[in-house]
């Protein structure tokens, strides 16, 4: 019999979720508003700290779309996007008829390169086409160089959208990810650090932005007894059931961060004597990662060991691992889009791997991973 699959990052329930779901049923609140939605938003607001306002959405992707609407991105506009990220960071730019232009990463955090960002801005300003927004993403829980990105953005007067889908619980210079830009996005997809089964959020320091995000996300209904609309609306609010799951997960967020960080320590120790495997680590005290996923890079031509080889070997042992994000400028769907940078993101894609990192990873599963990695090290591939 095959052993059970070890997953990359699967939902890890607290057991409290059902209480809030039952509550929604009891109150008959089976719609995209209600007590769970309000309370989930409050939980997030108290976590992120006073002064931040949260509008919960049905996905991180819809939250990004709404943020771009709030930043007034229009057809024909240029939006500068980190290339090395999940496609959902940039797809909503295309929903709006605007064009994503991709920027390479810098090697310390794997986040957007401030130098190539500035180069791109200067290029488009020279063409009299000032970019409308910047989308930077924290990858695998590690904060990007937020001050440097914000400094470049401010110099040219371009707003920054912070994609913090992977970084709830991470800190940059003591400040929480999700509060580091003009507007920010969280995700509660099933594979994220905490889940609502599906969900996302728009975070802003302005109560007006929250109000407007909720208005647009609830079909843009004008105040009138009949259905009256002066603007195009969206059906993007989170379901009251999903928000109940989110509430149950918020109760254990700190614990989940601690467990993901323990996974990272486990892999550090597993690979500590292997010279050609580097477990990614944050570059210094300014960066505190929730280590949503532990990632490695593998560099050994002589031994013919590769990240891809390890992935295949783990798969044959019923252990899921995944390559790092394929840079968006290399994706078929974006092959005509402009790109500023060199090969930082591309090299990471070619040499990197995400390892099983769920907060529910058991001791037994860690033993299976240890054994499989030890076998791989002596394997003739
Ligand atoms: C997961 C993710 C998203 C999308 O969030 P969904 O809730 O799945 O729509 C966007 N950006 C990044 C970087 C992500 O990891």
Short mmCIF file of N, CA and C in Angstrom, two decimals, residues 32-34 37-42 44-45 53-58 62-63 65-67 69-70 183-184 200-204 206-223 229 231-239:
data_model
loop_
_atom_site.label_atom_id
_atom_site.label_comp_id
_atom_site.label_asym_id
_atom_site.label_seq_id
_atom_site.Cartn_x
_atom_site.Cartn_y
_atom_site.Cartn_z
N UNK A 32 -23.38 37.07 1.66
CA UNK A 32 -22.04 37.64 1.64
C UNK A 32 -21.96 38.89 2.51
N UNK A 33 -22.60 38.84 3.66
CA UNK A 33 -22.42 39.83 4.71
C UNK A 33 -22.94 39.16 5.98
N UNK A 34 -22.81 39.80 7.11
CA UNK A 34 -23.31 39.21 8.33
C UNK A 34 -22.29 39.31 9.46
N UNK A 37 -18.66 38.10 8.88
CA UNK A 37 -17.88 39.00 8.01
C UNK A 37 -17.37 40.18 8.85
N UNK A 38 -18.27 40.79 9.61
CA UNK A 38 -17.85 41.94 10.43
C UNK A 38 -16.79 41.54 11.45
N UNK A 39 -17.01 40.38 12.10
CA UNK A 39 -16.08 39.98 13.16
C UNK A 39 -14.72 39.56 12.57
N UNK A 40 -14.74 38.92 11.42
CA UNK A 40 -13.48 38.53 10.77
C UNK A 40 -12.68 39.79 10.42
N UNK A 41 -13.36 40.78 9.90
CA UNK A 41 -12.67 42.05 9.59
C UNK A 41 -12.11 42.68 10.86
N UNK A 42 -12.90 42.62 11.94
CA UNK A 42 -12.40 43.19 13.20
C UNK A 42 -11.18 42.43 13.72
N UNK A 44 -8.99 40.88 11.96
CA UNK A 44 -7.83 41.26 11.14
C UNK A 44 -7.36 42.66 11.49
N UNK A 45 -8.32 43.56 11.74
CA UNK A 45 -7.95 44.94 12.10
C UNK A 45 -7.22 44.96 13.44
N UNK A 53 -7.73 49.47 8.17
CA UNK A 53 -9.12 49.11 7.89
C UNK A 53 -9.14 47.98 6.87
N UNK A 54 -9.94 46.96 7.16
CA UNK A 54 -9.93 45.74 6.35
C UNK A 54 -11.30 45.51 5.74
N UNK A 55 -11.34 45.28 4.44
CA UNK A 55 -12.56 44.87 3.75
C UNK A 55 -12.33 43.45 3.24
N UNK A 56 -13.11 42.48 3.74
CA UNK A 56 -12.88 41.08 3.38
C UNK A 56 -13.56 40.76 2.04
N UNK A 57 -12.86 39.99 1.23
CA UNK A 57 -13.31 39.66 -0.13
C UNK A 57 -13.35 38.15 -0.31
N UNK A 58 -13.90 37.72 -1.47
CA UNK A 58 -14.02 36.28 -1.69
C UNK A 58 -12.73 35.63 -2.21
N UNK A 62 -9.60 38.77 -6.28
CA UNK A 62 -10.62 39.83 -6.41
C UNK A 62 -10.19 41.06 -5.60
N UNK A 63 -9.50 40.83 -4.48
CA UNK A 63 -9.01 41.97 -3.70
C UNK A 63 -7.99 42.79 -4.52
N UNK A 65 -7.88 42.97 -7.80
CA UNK A 65 -8.66 43.66 -8.84
C UNK A 65 -9.29 44.95 -8.27
N UNK A 66 -9.89 44.82 -7.08
CA UNK A 66 -10.53 46.00 -6.47
C UNK A 66 -9.51 47.08 -6.14
N UNK A 67 -8.34 46.68 -5.64
CA UNK A 67 -7.30 47.68 -5.33
C UNK A 67 -6.92 48.47 -6.58
N UNK A 69 -8.79 48.99 -9.16
CA UNK A 69 -9.92 49.90 -9.45
C UNK A 69 -9.83 51.13 -8.55
N UNK A 70 -9.50 50.89 -7.28
CA UNK A 70 -9.42 52.00 -6.33
C UNK A 70 -8.26 52.93 -6.68
N UNK A 183 -1.87 50.59 -0.42
CA UNK A 183 -3.01 49.68 -0.29
C UNK A 183 -2.45 48.26 -0.34
N UNK A 184 -3.08 47.34 0.40
CA UNK A 184 -2.50 46.01 0.54
C UNK A 184 -3.56 44.94 0.42
N UNK A 200 -10.08 36.76 0.74
CA UNK A 200 -9.01 37.74 0.61
C UNK A 200 -9.40 39.00 1.35
N UNK A 201 -8.54 39.99 1.31
CA UNK A 201 -8.87 41.25 1.97
C UNK A 201 -8.12 42.40 1.35
N UNK A 202 -8.79 43.56 1.36
CA UNK A 202 -8.17 44.83 1.00
C UNK A 202 -7.85 45.53 2.32
N UNK A 203 -6.59 45.98 2.47
CA UNK A 203 -6.20 46.67 3.71
C UNK A 203 -5.75 48.08 3.35
N UNK A 204 -6.25 49.04 4.13
CA UNK A 204 -5.90 50.43 3.88
C UNK A 204 -5.90 51.20 5.19
N UNK A 206 -7.11 54.07 5.30
CA UNK A 206 -8.21 55.01 5.16
C UNK A 206 -9.56 54.32 5.29
N UNK A 207 -10.40 54.79 6.24
CA UNK A 207 -11.74 54.21 6.35
C UNK A 207 -12.57 54.43 5.09
N UNK A 208 -12.26 55.50 4.37
CA UNK A 208 -12.97 55.79 3.12
C UNK A 208 -12.69 54.73 2.06
N UNK A 209 -11.43 54.29 2.02
CA UNK A 209 -11.05 53.25 1.04
C UNK A 209 -11.79 51.96 1.36
N UNK A 210 -11.87 51.62 2.65
CA UNK A 210 -12.61 50.42 3.03
C UNK A 210 -14.07 50.54 2.59
N UNK A 211 -14.66 51.70 2.86
CA UNK A 211 -16.07 51.91 2.52
C UNK A 211 -16.31 51.73 1.02
N UNK A 212 -15.39 52.30 0.26
CA UNK A 212 -15.53 52.25 -1.19
C UNK A 212 -15.29 50.82 -1.71
N UNK A 213 -14.34 50.10 -1.10
CA UNK A 213 -14.07 48.71 -1.50
C UNK A 213 -15.32 47.86 -1.24
N UNK A 214 -15.95 48.05 -0.08
CA UNK A 214 -17.15 47.28 0.25
C UNK A 214 -18.29 47.64 -0.71
N UNK A 215 -18.42 48.91 -1.03
CA UNK A 215 -19.46 49.37 -1.97
C UNK A 215 -19.29 48.71 -3.34
N UNK A 216 -18.08 48.79 -3.90
CA UNK A 216 -17.85 48.21 -5.23
C UNK A 216 -18.00 46.69 -5.20
N UNK A 217 -17.59 46.07 -4.08
CA UNK A 217 -17.61 44.61 -3.98
C UNK A 217 -19.02 44.07 -3.74
N UNK A 218 -19.95 44.94 -3.39
CA UNK A 218 -21.33 44.50 -3.15
C UNK A 218 -22.26 45.07 -4.21
N UNK A 219 -21.83 45.04 -5.46
CA UNK A 219 -22.65 45.39 -6.63
C UNK A 219 -22.91 46.89 -6.80
N UNK A 220 -22.14 47.72 -6.10
CA UNK A 220 -22.26 49.18 -6.26
C UNK A 220 -23.72 49.65 -6.24
N UNK A 221 -24.42 49.32 -5.18
CA UNK A 221 -25.83 49.73 -5.04
C UNK A 221 -25.91 51.11 -4.43
N UNK A 222 -26.50 52.03 -5.16
CA UNK A 222 -26.72 53.38 -4.62
C UNK A 222 -27.75 53.30 -3.50
N UNK A 223 -27.69 54.24 -2.55
CA UNK A 223 -28.74 54.22 -1.52
C UNK A 223 -30.07 54.65 -2.13
N UNK A 229 -28.00 52.06 -9.78
CA UNK A 229 -26.54 51.95 -9.94
C UNK A 229 -26.02 53.12 -10.76
N UNK A 231 -22.59 53.22 -10.94
CA UNK A 231 -21.27 52.70 -11.29
C UNK A 231 -21.35 51.20 -11.51
N UNK A 232 -20.33 50.65 -12.18
CA UNK A 232 -20.25 49.20 -12.37
C UNK A 232 -19.81 48.56 -11.05
N UNK A 233 -20.57 47.55 -10.62
CA UNK A 233 -20.24 46.89 -9.36
C UNK A 233 -19.69 45.50 -9.58
N UNK A 234 -19.29 44.88 -8.49
CA UNK A 234 -18.71 43.52 -8.50
C UNK A 234 -19.32 42.71 -7.36
N UNK A 235 -19.34 41.39 -7.54
CA UNK A 235 -19.82 40.52 -6.47
C UNK A 235 -18.61 39.86 -5.84
N UNK A 236 -17.89 40.62 -5.01
CA UNK A 236 -16.58 40.19 -4.52
C UNK A 236 -16.52 40.04 -3.01
N UNK A 237 -17.64 40.24 -2.30
CA UNK A 237 -17.58 40.14 -0.83
C UNK A 237 -17.41 38.69 -0.41
N UNK A 238 -16.80 38.49 0.74
CA UNK A 238 -16.61 37.13 1.27
C UNK A 238 -17.96 36.60 1.78
N UNK A 239 -18.17 35.30 1.65
CA UNK A 239 -19.37 34.68 2.20
C UNK A 239 -19.27 34.67 3.73
#
